[in-house]
Amino acid sequence: MCKQIMCGIAGYVGPRKAVDVVFDQLKRLEYRGYDSAGVAYLENGDINVLKRAGKLNELTGLMADGTPNVHLAIAHSRWATHGAPTDENAHPHFDQFEQISIIHNGIIENYLDLKAELAQQGSEFRSDTDTEVAAHVIGCEYTEGVALEEAVRRAVKRLRGAYALVVVSKREPEKIVCARNASPLVIGLGEGETMLASDIPALLPYTRSVIILEDDRIAVLLPEGVRVTNLDGQELPVTPLHIDWDVSAAEKGGYEHFMLKEIHEQPEVVRQCLAGRVDDKGRARLDNVFGQSVWNNTDRIVIVACGTSYHAGLMGKYLFEKLLRLPTDVFHASEFRYGDPVLSPNSLALFISQSGETADTLAALKLCQARRIRTLGIVNVIGSSIARECDRTIITQAGPEISVASTKAFTAQVIALVLLMLHVAQEKEMPGVRVEEITRDLLELPELAQRAMLAEGEIIRAAEKMRDAKLVFFLGRGADALVALEGALKLKEIAYVATQESPAGEMKHGPLALVEKGVFAVMGATESEMREKLASNIKEMQARGGQVLAITTEGDDLIPKIAEFVVRLPKSGSEFLNALLSIIPMQLLAYHLARLNGCEIDQPRNLAKSVTVE
Ligand code: F6R
């Protein structure tokens, strides 16, 4: 299997200039990362296709004299998987008869078998893509007298894998037909216009009324609305969701980059994540999460996630074990799904995902379902696959995260984990957990997070000195060591700086050999009991020519005396919340170092927002 990162999909049918709309929608999906783009539109009974390798402006440049006055178009931004990023491999693709044109997000796993079968029947292929094979399969089914919707239905039954397929036809030029299995597809309903996209922010300027297409569904879009059917052709009722996100929440809102905007949104994100979840008695209130009988019978928590969400999971383990004494293991989803995990009926599996679409996490969830283990999700995107598939889901309420590097989602995930920990403590009646004190500290956190932003000046000063760093260590102890892992990931992915992350106490067991002049360390030092030990670690670094940026809390008079750069965070009554706050200066460091080095911050090289196929 190859690794695929989500492509952008857009489609429109209605009175506006359709090509302008789909280009605008693709622009709003640019954060996904892509290497080619294309459009298909219906004009005088013909399908016109334009596509180009490169960024969207390569494509829009082809229409420098103006876009055509047409009312139906589909468009795609591709991240190469099968075949290099070339003009030929860009979507849309025609079928063998040039009757239809399609765009696709996902991977057709049996495309080689299908391709061989089609080639025998005379199909000739112009690209190396699995998508073109899917187009030919639909072409085969789209015989005289068969409607496009039915042809797509028959075709998808022959496809194996993940797809969001969008199809237009010369024979039925007034409609768009789409089908979904495991790749996201949302439909927007407007006044006399209907549209679709692979993600909600692309639709927000046009409509707030959205249908999240489920797996194994076919939808037919006409200007007057949408008809959704299952694979047997039965029409199904649809209930549109009303999306009340502010459009500006999905745009940069005055910041130079989405990442910076999202870092600065964190005080508000904490507020939103807590909204309605702490009652006036200071108790956590999580609706729709398992109750007492389940928690009393749960003897182990298994947390499964990838990347940043995995790091949030490590904080979950810290909280569940330290405060609830509940054994907890955290797995990378990619390892878990193939690792034949030991799961007892009393285990509870917790899946953490910003997008709710990460393929490995979803596969791990399906494995737990097959083993009949209870599943709980912590997810940001409402209506996403993981949010829907888990027995219960806590939505992090962080709003759309556009920057590829995850920032505010991490903070919201950890807050959700703290709330969950409190909920379990309440359900299990554990007087040892200071629920009211912790909720009070949580409610103060937005204010503290706001004050943590004041570190930006010192961070910029440190970033200027670290511009040519050979290597940056991320160190800490306890919860600080966990947040340090996430800080290191940010620096790697955004600023392309090599990092080495480890608990500070491990340094002398090997990594210290890497320290010399030009090497820096970011040291999380928010836990007061650990400071003397961390002071020794700082000296170890300095004795070998290294320099240290220490993140400590107000009132510490030890670390600021020795570290070269110091950030003092406001102090929370709950030490693990101090550690959580330390992610803010680390995110800002990654951002400013990347900016100084001229990196493409919101779309770092080789990465994109959602990894929807293995
Ligand atoms: C890092 C980052 C990734 C994601 C990971 C999981 O900044 O964004 O490491 O955290 O791909 O994605 P979700 O949380 O959407 O499952």
mmCIF file of N, CA and C in Angstrom, residues 26-145:
data_model
loop_
_atom_site.group_PDB
_atom_site.id
_atom_site.type_symbol
_atom_site.label_atom_id
_atom_site.label_comp_id
_atom_site.label_asym_id
_atom_site.label_seq_id
_atom_site.Cartn_x
_atom_site.Cartn_y
_atom_site.Cartn_z
ATOM 1 N N LEU A 26 -11.644 25.289 -4.276
ATOM 2 C CA LEU A 26 -10.333 24.618 -4.214
ATOM 3 C C LEU A 26 -9.334 25.466 -3.440
ATOM 4 N N LYS A 27 -9.407 26.762 -3.640
ATOM 5 C CA LYS A 27 -8.497 27.665 -2.919
ATOM 6 C C LYS A 27 -8.665 27.494 -1.419
ATOM 7 N N ARG A 28 -9.893 27.321 -1.005
ATOM 8 C CA ARG A 28 -10.164 27.163 0.423
ATOM 9 C C ARG A 28 -9.700 25.797 0.938
ATOM 10 N N LEU A 29 -9.390 24.905 0.013
ATOM 11 C CA LEU A 29 -8.894 23.583 0.415
ATOM 12 C C LEU A 29 -7.386 23.468 0.216
ATOM 13 N N GLU A 30 -6.755 24.588 -0.114
ATOM 14 C CA GLU A 30 -5.323 24.520 -0.447
ATOM 15 C C GLU A 30 -4.485 23.975 0.688
ATOM 16 N N TYR A 31 -4.987 24.167 1.926
ATOM 17 C CA TYR A 31 -4.213 23.729 3.080
ATOM 18 C C TYR A 31 -3.918 22.238 3.058
ATOM 19 N N ARG A 32 -4.642 21.485 2.245
ATOM 20 C CA ARG A 32 -4.411 20.046 2.221
ATOM 21 C C ARG A 32 -3.064 19.698 1.600
ATOM 22 N N GLY A 33 -2.543 20.595 0.813
ATOM 23 C CA GLY A 33 -1.321 20.268 0.084
ATOM 24 C C GLY A 33 -1.687 19.538 -1.187
ATOM 25 N N TYR A 34 -1.071 19.874 -2.304
ATOM 26 C CA TYR A 34 -1.409 19.216 -3.564
ATOM 27 C C TYR A 34 -0.316 19.531 -4.571
ATOM 28 N N ASP A 35 -0.287 18.763 -5.641
ATOM 29 C CA ASP A 35 0.770 18.968 -6.627
ATOM 30 C C ASP A 35 0.220 19.170 -8.039
ATOM 31 N N SER A 36 -1.078 19.080 -8.216
ATOM 32 C CA SER A 36 -1.663 19.376 -9.520
ATOM 33 C C SER A 36 -3.140 19.675 -9.312
ATOM 34 N N ALA A 37 -3.740 20.302 -10.330
ATOM 35 C CA ALA A 37 -5.151 20.667 -10.173
ATOM 36 C C ALA A 37 -5.832 20.610 -11.528
ATOM 37 N N GLY A 38 -7.143 20.406 -11.516
ATOM 38 C CA GLY A 38 -7.873 20.337 -12.784
ATOM 39 C C GLY A 38 -9.341 20.653 -12.600
ATOM 40 N N VAL A 39 -9.977 20.960 -13.725
ATOM 41 C CA VAL A 39 -11.398 21.297 -13.691
ATOM 42 C C VAL A 39 -12.079 20.659 -14.903
ATOM 43 N N ALA A 40 -13.342 20.281 -14.731
ATOM 44 C CA ALA A 40 -14.167 19.855 -15.872
ATOM 45 C C ALA A 40 -15.456 20.662 -15.818
ATOM 46 N N TYR A 41 -15.894 21.203 -16.978
ATOM 47 C CA TYR A 41 -17.157 21.933 -16.979
ATOM 48 C C TYR A 41 -17.943 21.586 -18.236
ATOM 49 N N LEU A 42 -19.259 21.706 -18.102
ATOM 50 C CA LEU A 42 -20.166 21.369 -19.201
ATOM 51 C C LEU A 42 -20.470 22.629 -19.990
ATOM 52 N N GLU A 43 -20.203 22.592 -21.302
ATOM 53 C CA GLU A 43 -20.471 23.768 -22.137
ATOM 54 C C GLU A 43 -21.004 23.284 -23.472
ATOM 55 N N ASN A 44 -22.160 23.727 -23.849
ATOM 56 C CA ASN A 44 -22.799 23.351 -25.109
ATOM 57 C C ASN A 44 -22.779 21.831 -25.327
ATOM 58 N N GLY A 45 -23.115 21.105 -24.294
ATOM 59 C CA GLY A 45 -23.223 19.653 -24.421
ATOM 60 C C GLY A 45 -21.891 18.925 -24.454
ATOM 61 N N ASP A 46 -20.826 19.628 -24.238
ATOM 62 C CA ASP A 46 -19.503 18.991 -24.228
ATOM 63 C C ASP A 46 -18.861 19.115 -22.848
ATOM 64 N N ILE A 47 -17.985 18.134 -22.543
ATOM 65 C CA ILE A 47 -17.224 18.283 -21.290
ATOM 66 C C ILE A 47 -15.855 18.849 -21.657
ATOM 67 N N ASN A 48 -15.536 19.985 -21.089
ATOM 68 C CA ASN A 48 -14.194 20.550 -21.272
ATOM 69 C C ASN A 48 -13.368 20.272 -20.031
ATOM 70 N N VAL A 49 -12.165 19.786 -20.258
ATOM 71 C CA VAL A 49 -11.285 19.494 -19.122
ATOM 72 C C VAL A 49 -9.997 20.287 -19.277
ATOM 73 N N LEU A 50 -9.599 20.941 -18.198
ATOM 74 C CA LEU A 50 -8.299 21.607 -18.159
ATOM 75 C C LEU A 50 -7.586 21.123 -16.917
ATOM 76 N N LYS A 51 -6.310 20.751 -17.042
ATOM 77 C CA LYS A 51 -5.594 20.304 -15.855
ATOM 78 C C LYS A 51 -4.104 20.563 -16.004
ATOM 79 N N ARG A 52 -3.461 20.787 -14.868
ATOM 80 C CA ARG A 52 -2.037 21.134 -14.892
ATOM 81 C C ARG A 52 -1.337 20.635 -13.625
ATOM 82 N N ALA A 53 -0.098 20.208 -13.804
ATOM 83 C CA ALA A 53 0.749 19.945 -12.643
ATOM 84 C C ALA A 53 1.068 21.300 -12.012
ATOM 85 N N GLY A 54 1.274 21.311 -10.712
ATOM 86 C CA GLY A 54 1.644 22.547 -10.032
ATOM 87 C C GLY A 54 0.500 23.100 -9.213
ATOM 88 N N LYS A 55 0.654 24.339 -8.808
ATOM 89 C CA LYS A 55 -0.326 24.967 -7.924
ATOM 90 C C LYS A 55 -1.545 25.434 -8.718
ATOM 91 N N LEU A 56 -2.563 25.838 -7.997
ATOM 92 C CA LEU A 56 -3.831 26.212 -8.623
ATOM 93 C C LEU A 56 -3.668 27.350 -9.636
ATOM 94 N N ASN A 57 -2.735 28.268 -9.367
ATOM 95 C CA ASN A 57 -2.614 29.395 -10.318
ATOM 96 C C ASN A 57 -2.081 28.959 -11.680
ATOM 97 N N GLU A 58 -1.433 27.786 -11.745
ATOM 98 C CA GLU A 58 -1.032 27.251 -13.063
ATOM 99 C C GLU A 58 -2.293 26.959 -13.874
ATOM 100 N N LEU A 59 -3.299 26.478 -13.171
ATOM 101 C CA LEU A 59 -4.560 26.125 -13.834
ATOM 102 C C LEU A 59 -5.369 27.381 -14.144
ATOM 103 N N THR A 60 -5.514 28.242 -13.153
ATOM 104 C CA THR A 60 -6.334 29.443 -13.395
ATOM 105 C C THR A 60 -5.681 30.317 -14.466
ATOM 106 N N GLY A 61 -4.348 30.237 -14.552
ATOM 107 C CA GLY A 61 -3.624 30.998 -15.593
ATOM 108 C C GLY A 61 -4.073 30.608 -16.999
ATOM 109 N N LEU A 62 -4.561 29.384 -17.160
ATOM 110 C CA LEU A 62 -5.023 28.937 -18.482
ATOM 111 C C LEU A 62 -6.303 29.666 -18.891
ATOM 112 N N MET A 63 -6.918 30.300 -17.908
ATOM 113 C CA MET A 63 -8.168 31.030 -18.199
ATOM 114 C C MET A 63 -7.964 32.514 -17.932
ATOM 115 N N ALA A 64 -6.774 32.985 -18.234
ATOM 116 C CA ALA A 64 -6.439 34.373 -17.932
ATOM 117 C C ALA A 64 -7.405 35.350 -18.607
ATOM 118 N N ASP A 65 -8.008 34.936 -19.728
ATOM 119 C CA ASP A 65 -8.933 35.853 -20.423
ATOM 120 C C ASP A 65 -10.350 35.786 -19.860
ATOM 121 N N GLY A 66 -10.525 35.042 -18.814
ATOM 122 C CA GLY A 66 -11.866 34.962 -18.198
ATOM 123 C C GLY A 66 -12.365 33.531 -18.175
ATOM 124 N N THR A 67 -13.182 33.242 -17.192
ATOM 125 C CA THR A 67 -13.736 31.889 -17.065
ATOM 126 C C THR A 67 -15.015 31.792 -17.898
ATOM 127 N N PRO A 68 -15.348 30.602 -18.386
ATOM 128 C CA PRO A 68 -16.542 30.479 -19.225
ATOM 129 C C PRO A 68 -17.828 30.691 -18.424
ATOM 130 N N ASN A 69 -18.863 31.094 -19.131
ATOM 131 C CA ASN A 69 -20.127 31.350 -18.462
ATOM 132 C C ASN A 69 -20.951 30.052 -18.432
ATOM 133 N N VAL A 70 -20.528 29.134 -17.574
ATOM 134 C CA VAL A 70 -21.205 27.836 -17.500
ATOM 135 C C VAL A 70 -21.698 27.617 -16.077
ATOM 136 N N HIS A 71 -22.598 26.634 -15.930
ATOM 137 C CA HIS A 71 -23.292 26.524 -14.646
ATOM 138 C C HIS A 71 -23.109 25.187 -13.946
ATOM 139 N N LEU A 72 -22.201 24.384 -14.487
ATOM 140 C CA LEU A 72 -21.892 23.120 -13.804
ATOM 141 C C LEU A 72 -20.406 22.840 -13.970
ATOM 142 N N ALA A 73 -19.724 22.606 -12.862
ATOM 143 C CA ALA A 73 -18.287 22.301 -12.932
ATOM 144 C C ALA A 73 -17.873 21.463 -11.728
ATOM 145 N N ILE A 74 -16.823 20.673 -11.951
ATOM 146 C CA ILE A 74 -16.187 19.953 -10.836
ATOM 147 C C ILE A 74 -14.685 20.229 -10.913
ATOM 148 N N ALA A 75 -14.013 20.220 -9.796
ATOM 149 C CA ALA A 75 -12.579 20.512 -9.809
ATOM 150 C C ALA A 75 -11.874 19.719 -8.720
ATOM 151 N N HIS A 76 -10.566 19.608 -8.878
ATOM 152 C CA HIS A 76 -9.807 18.693 -8.024
ATOM 153 C C HIS A 76 -8.395 19.207 -7.825
ATOM 154 N N SER A 77 -7.881 19.063 -6.613
ATOM 155 C CA SER A 77 -6.447 19.297 -6.407
ATOM 156 C C SER A 77 -5.869 17.972 -5.914
ATOM 157 N N ARG A 78 -4.808 17.530 -6.560
ATOM 158 C CA ARG A 78 -4.324 16.161 -6.372
ATOM 159 C C ARG A 78 -3.012 16.118 -5.594
ATOM 160 N N TRP A 79 -2.906 15.100 -4.777
ATOM 161 C CA TRP A 79 -1.630 14.769 -4.120
ATOM 162 C C TRP A 79 -1.229 13.419 -4.698
ATOM 163 N N ALA A 80 -0.130 13.400 -5.437
ATOM 164 C CA ALA A 80 0.203 12.211 -6.238
ATOM 165 C C ALA A 80 0.293 10.936 -5.399
ATOM 166 N N THR A 81 -0.321 9.883 -5.916
ATOM 167 C CA THR A 81 -0.188 8.565 -5.290
ATOM 168 C C THR A 81 0.166 7.552 -6.366
ATOM 169 N N HIS A 82 -0.769 7.311 -7.279
ATOM 170 C CA HIS A 82 -0.489 6.409 -8.393
ATOM 171 C C HIS A 82 -0.060 7.280 -9.568
ATOM 172 N N GLY A 83 1.238 7.274 -9.843
ATOM 173 C CA GLY A 83 1.713 8.083 -10.962
ATOM 174 C C GLY A 83 2.204 9.438 -10.479
ATOM 175 N N ALA A 84 3.227 9.943 -11.173
ATOM 176 C CA ALA A 84 3.876 11.197 -10.792
ATOM 177 C C ALA A 84 2.919 12.382 -10.961
ATOM 178 N N PRO A 85 3.240 13.507 -10.344
ATOM 179 C CA PRO A 85 2.395 14.695 -10.521
ATOM 180 C C PRO A 85 2.611 15.350 -11.890
ATOM 181 N N THR A 86 1.918 14.875 -12.892
ATOM 182 C CA THR A 86 2.043 15.408 -14.248
ATOM 183 C C THR A 86 0.678 15.903 -14.717
ATOM 184 N N ASP A 87 0.674 16.586 -15.871
ATOM 185 C CA ASP A 87 -0.611 17.047 -16.431
ATOM 186 C C ASP A 87 -1.531 15.847 -16.685
ATOM 187 N N GLU A 88 -0.955 14.768 -17.259
ATOM 188 C CA GLU A 88 -1.791 13.605 -17.634
ATOM 189 C C GLU A 88 -2.424 12.951 -16.404
ATOM 190 N N ASN A 89 -1.627 12.886 -15.337
ATOM 191 C CA ASN A 89 -2.141 12.195 -14.154
ATOM 192 C C ASN A 89 -3.098 13.059 -13.325
ATOM 193 N N ALA A 90 -3.095 14.364 -13.582
ATOM 194 C CA ALA A 90 -4.016 15.238 -12.833
ATOM 195 C C ALA A 90 -5.453 14.840 -13.156
ATOM 196 N N HIS A 91 -6.361 15.083 -12.219
ATOM 197 C CA HIS A 91 -7.790 14.836 -12.457
ATOM 198 C C HIS A 91 -8.376 16.112 -13.068
ATOM 199 N N PRO A 92 -9.501 16.074 -13.730
ATOM 200 C CA PRO A 92 -10.405 14.961 -14.005
ATOM 201 C C PRO A 92 -9.865 14.000 -15.073
ATOM 202 N N HIS A 93 -10.478 12.794 -15.076
ATOM 203 C CA HIS A 93 -10.154 11.804 -16.104
ATOM 204 C C HIS A 93 -11.417 11.423 -16.868
ATOM 205 N N PHE A 94 -11.239 11.187 -18.175
ATOM 206 C CA PHE A 94 -12.353 10.712 -18.999
ATOM 207 C C PHE A 94 -12.445 9.195 -18.943
ATOM 208 N N ASP A 95 -13.608 8.687 -19.306
ATOM 209 C CA ASP A 95 -13.738 7.250 -19.545
ATOM 210 C C ASP A 95 -13.271 6.958 -20.974
ATOM 211 N N GLN A 96 -13.349 5.702 -21.372
ATOM 212 C CA GLN A 96 -12.841 5.291 -22.686
ATOM 213 C C GLN A 96 -13.661 5.873 -23.844
ATOM 214 N N PHE A 97 -14.896 6.303 -23.549
ATOM 215 C CA PHE A 97 -15.754 6.828 -24.631
ATOM 216 C C PHE A 97 -15.881 8.355 -24.582
ATOM 217 N N GLU A 98 -15.185 8.945 -23.624
ATOM 218 C CA GLU A 98 -15.257 10.393 -23.396
ATOM 219 C C GLU A 98 -16.692 10.872 -23.199
ATOM 220 N N GLN A 99 -17.454 10.019 -22.537
ATOM 221 C CA GLN A 99 -18.839 10.370 -22.205
ATOM 222 C C GLN A 99 -18.903 11.054 -20.842
ATOM 223 N N ILE A 100 -18.016 10.593 -19.976
ATOM 224 C CA ILE A 100 -18.056 11.103 -18.600
ATOM 225 C C ILE A 100 -16.665 11.582 -18.191
ATOM 226 N N SER A 101 -16.642 12.364 -17.119
ATOM 227 C CA SER A 101 -15.367 12.809 -16.571
ATOM 228 C C SER A 101 -15.466 12.711 -15.051
ATOM 229 N N ILE A 102 -14.372 12.254 -14.412
ATOM 230 C CA ILE A 102 -14.482 12.070 -12.958
ATOM 231 C C ILE A 102 -13.276 12.653 -12.206
ATOM 232 N N ILE A 103 -13.548 12.973 -10.959
ATOM 233 C CA ILE A 103 -12.481 13.296 -10.008
ATOM 234 C C ILE A 103 -12.636 12.348 -8.823
ATOM 235 N N HIS A 104 -11.554 12.159 -8.096
ATOM 236 C CA HIS A 104 -11.560 11.098 -7.087
ATOM 237 C C HIS A 104 -10.566 11.425 -5.984
ATOM 238 N N ASN A 105 -10.969 11.067 -4.776
ATOM 239 C CA ASN A 105 -10.085 11.168 -3.625
ATOM 240 C C ASN A 105 -10.071 9.780 -2.987
ATOM 241 N N GLY A 106 -8.884 9.219 -2.744
ATOM 242 C CA GLY A 106 -8.808 7.885 -2.144
ATOM 243 C C GLY A 106 -7.931 6.979 -2.985
ATOM 244 N N ILE A 107 -8.003 5.692 -2.718
ATOM 245 C CA ILE A 107 -7.221 4.736 -3.508
ATOM 246 C C ILE A 107 -8.109 3.558 -3.876
ATOM 247 N N ILE A 108 -8.118 3.214 -5.156
ATOM 248 C CA ILE A 108 -8.844 2.022 -5.598
ATOM 249 C C ILE A 108 -7.854 0.863 -5.504
ATOM 250 N N GLU A 109 -8.065 -0.012 -4.539
ATOM 251 C CA GLU A 109 -7.041 -1.026 -4.262
ATOM 252 C C GLU A 109 -6.958 -2.091 -5.346
ATOM 253 N N ASN A 110 -8.066 -2.392 -6.006
ATOM 254 C CA ASN A 110 -8.032 -3.450 -7.026
ATOM 255 C C ASN A 110 -7.871 -2.865 -8.441
ATOM 256 N N TYR A 111 -7.242 -1.686 -8.524
ATOM 257 C CA TYR A 111 -7.220 -1.022 -9.838
ATOM 258 C C TYR A 111 -6.366 -1.776 -10.859
ATOM 259 N N LEU A 112 -5.338 -2.486 -10.374
ATOM 260 C CA LEU A 112 -4.485 -3.184 -11.349
ATOM 261 C C LEU A 112 -5.257 -4.331 -12.009
ATOM 262 N N ASP A 113 -6.018 -5.063 -11.199
ATOM 263 C CA ASP A 113 -6.836 -6.151 -11.761
ATOM 264 C C ASP A 113 -7.863 -5.589 -12.736
ATOM 265 N N LEU A 114 -8.515 -4.518 -12.304
ATOM 266 C CA LEU A 114 -9.547 -3.910 -13.168
ATOM 267 C C LEU A 114 -8.922 -3.384 -14.460
ATOM 268 N N LYS A 115 -7.721 -2.819 -14.322
ATOM 269 C CA LYS A 115 -7.064 -2.235 -15.489
ATOM 270 C C LYS A 115 -6.764 -3.325 -16.519
ATOM 271 N N ALA A 116 -6.283 -4.474 -16.000
ATOM 272 C CA ALA A 116 -5.957 -5.575 -16.914
ATOM 273 C C ALA A 116 -7.220 -6.053 -17.619
ATOM 274 N N GLU A 117 -8.296 -6.173 -16.859
ATOM 275 C CA GLU A 117 -9.572 -6.628 -17.418
ATOM 276 C C GLU A 117 -10.074 -5.650 -18.489
ATOM 277 N N LEU A 118 -9.980 -4.373 -18.181
ATOM 278 C CA LEU A 118 -10.468 -3.352 -19.118
ATOM 279 C C LEU A 118 -9.587 -3.294 -20.373
ATOM 280 N N ALA A 119 -8.289 -3.473 -20.160
ATOM 281 C CA ALA A 119 -7.361 -3.419 -21.308
ATOM 282 C C ALA A 119 -7.713 -4.529 -22.303
ATOM 283 N N GLN A 120 -8.066 -5.697 -21.744
ATOM 284 C CA GLN A 120 -8.468 -6.816 -22.617
ATOM 285 C C GLN A 120 -9.692 -6.474 -23.446
ATOM 286 N N GLN A 121 -10.541 -5.634 -22.846
ATOM 287 C CA GLN A 121 -11.766 -5.239 -23.558
ATOM 288 C C GLN A 121 -11.518 -4.050 -24.476
ATOM 289 N N GLY A 122 -10.262 -3.609 -24.552
ATOM 290 C CA GLY A 122 -9.934 -2.556 -25.508
ATOM 291 C C GLY A 122 -9.682 -1.179 -24.915
ATOM 292 N N SER A 123 -9.777 -1.062 -23.588
ATOM 293 C CA SER A 123 -9.523 0.260 -22.989
ATOM 294 C C SER A 123 -8.066 0.659 -23.177
ATOM 295 N N GLU A 124 -7.866 1.917 -23.501
ATOM 296 C CA GLU A 124 -6.500 2.446 -23.529
ATOM 297 C C GLU A 124 -6.420 3.553 -22.500
ATOM 298 N N PHE A 125 -5.330 3.555 -21.752
ATOM 299 C CA PHE A 125 -5.240 4.513 -20.644
ATOM 300 C C PHE A 125 -4.206 5.584 -20.955
ATOM 301 N N ARG A 126 -4.547 6.808 -20.559
ATOM 302 C CA ARG A 126 -3.635 7.928 -20.830
ATOM 303 C C ARG A 126 -2.812 8.289 -19.604
ATOM 304 N N SER A 127 -3.210 7.760 -18.461
ATOM 305 C CA SER A 127 -2.493 8.133 -17.236
ATOM 306 C C SER A 127 -2.116 6.867 -16.467
ATOM 307 N N ASP A 128 -1.376 7.063 -15.375
ATOM 308 C CA ASP A 128 -1.001 5.919 -14.528
ATOM 309 C C ASP A 128 -1.921 5.813 -13.326
ATOM 310 N N THR A 129 -3.017 6.512 -13.347
ATOM 311 C CA THR A 129 -3.797 6.627 -12.105
ATOM 312 C C THR A 129 -4.844 5.530 -11.948
ATOM 313 N N ASP A 130 -5.155 5.276 -10.685
ATOM 314 C CA ASP A 130 -6.266 4.378 -10.373
ATOM 315 C C ASP A 130 -7.594 5.064 -10.720
ATOM 316 N N THR A 131 -7.581 6.389 -10.689
ATOM 317 C CA THR A 131 -8.812 7.148 -10.963
ATOM 318 C C THR A 131 -9.290 6.927 -12.394
ATOM 319 N N GLU A 132 -8.349 6.934 -13.327
ATOM 320 C CA GLU A 132 -8.759 6.736 -14.721
ATOM 321 C C GLU A 132 -9.374 5.340 -14.888
ATOM 322 N N VAL A 133 -8.838 4.372 -14.129
ATOM 323 C CA VAL A 133 -9.415 3.017 -14.192
ATOM 324 C C VAL A 133 -10.867 3.066 -13.702
ATOM 325 N N ALA A 134 -11.088 3.798 -12.600
ATOM 326 C CA ALA A 134 -12.470 3.924 -12.094
ATOM 327 C C ALA A 134 -13.360 4.576 -13.156
ATOM 328 N N ALA A 135 -12.822 5.561 -13.874
ATOM 329 C CA ALA A 135 -13.609 6.230 -14.932
ATOM 330 C C ALA A 135 -14.011 5.221 -16.002
ATOM 331 N N HIS A 136 -13.074 4.339 -16.371
ATOM 332 C CA HIS A 136 -13.385 3.351 -17.408
ATOM 333 C C HIS A 136 -14.409 2.321 -16.899
ATOM 334 N N VAL A 137 -14.330 1.986 -15.608
ATOM 335 C CA VAL A 137 -15.316 1.042 -15.064
ATOM 336 C C VAL A 137 -16.710 1.674 -15.171
ATOM 337 N N ILE A 138 -16.798 2.948 -14.825
ATOM 338 C CA ILE A 138 -18.106 3.621 -14.944
ATOM 339 C C ILE A 138 -18.512 3.659 -16.424
ATOM 340 N N GLY A 139 -17.535 3.973 -17.289
ATOM 341 C CA GLY A 139 -17.801 4.009 -18.739
ATOM 342 C C GLY A 139 -18.411 2.699 -19.227
ATOM 343 N N CYS A 140 -17.860 1.573 -18.737
ATOM 344 C CA CYS A 140 -18.375 0.252 -19.131
ATOM 345 C C CYS A 140 -19.836 0.083 -18.738
ATOM 346 N N GLU A 141 -20.152 0.573 -17.541
ATOM 347 C CA GLU A 141 -21.511 0.380 -17.013
ATOM 348 C C GLU A 141 -22.509 1.375 -17.610
ATOM 349 N N TYR A 142 -21.990 2.430 -18.220
ATOM 350 C CA TYR A 142 -22.860 3.527 -18.681
ATOM 351 C C TYR A 142 -23.309 3.252 -20.116
ATOM 352 N N THR A 143 -24.053 2.169 -20.237
ATOM 353 C CA THR A 143 -24.474 1.767 -21.582
ATOM 354 C C THR A 143 -25.791 2.463 -21.919
ATOM 355 N N GLU A 144 -26.174 2.340 -23.170
ATOM 356 C CA GLU A 144 -27.441 2.900 -23.671
ATOM 357 C C GLU A 144 -28.602 2.604 -22.704
ATOM 358 N N GLY A 145 -29.339 3.598 -22.334
ATOM 359 C CA GLY A 145 -30.532 3.378 -21.508
ATOM 360 C C GLY A 145 -30.256 3.314 -20.011
#
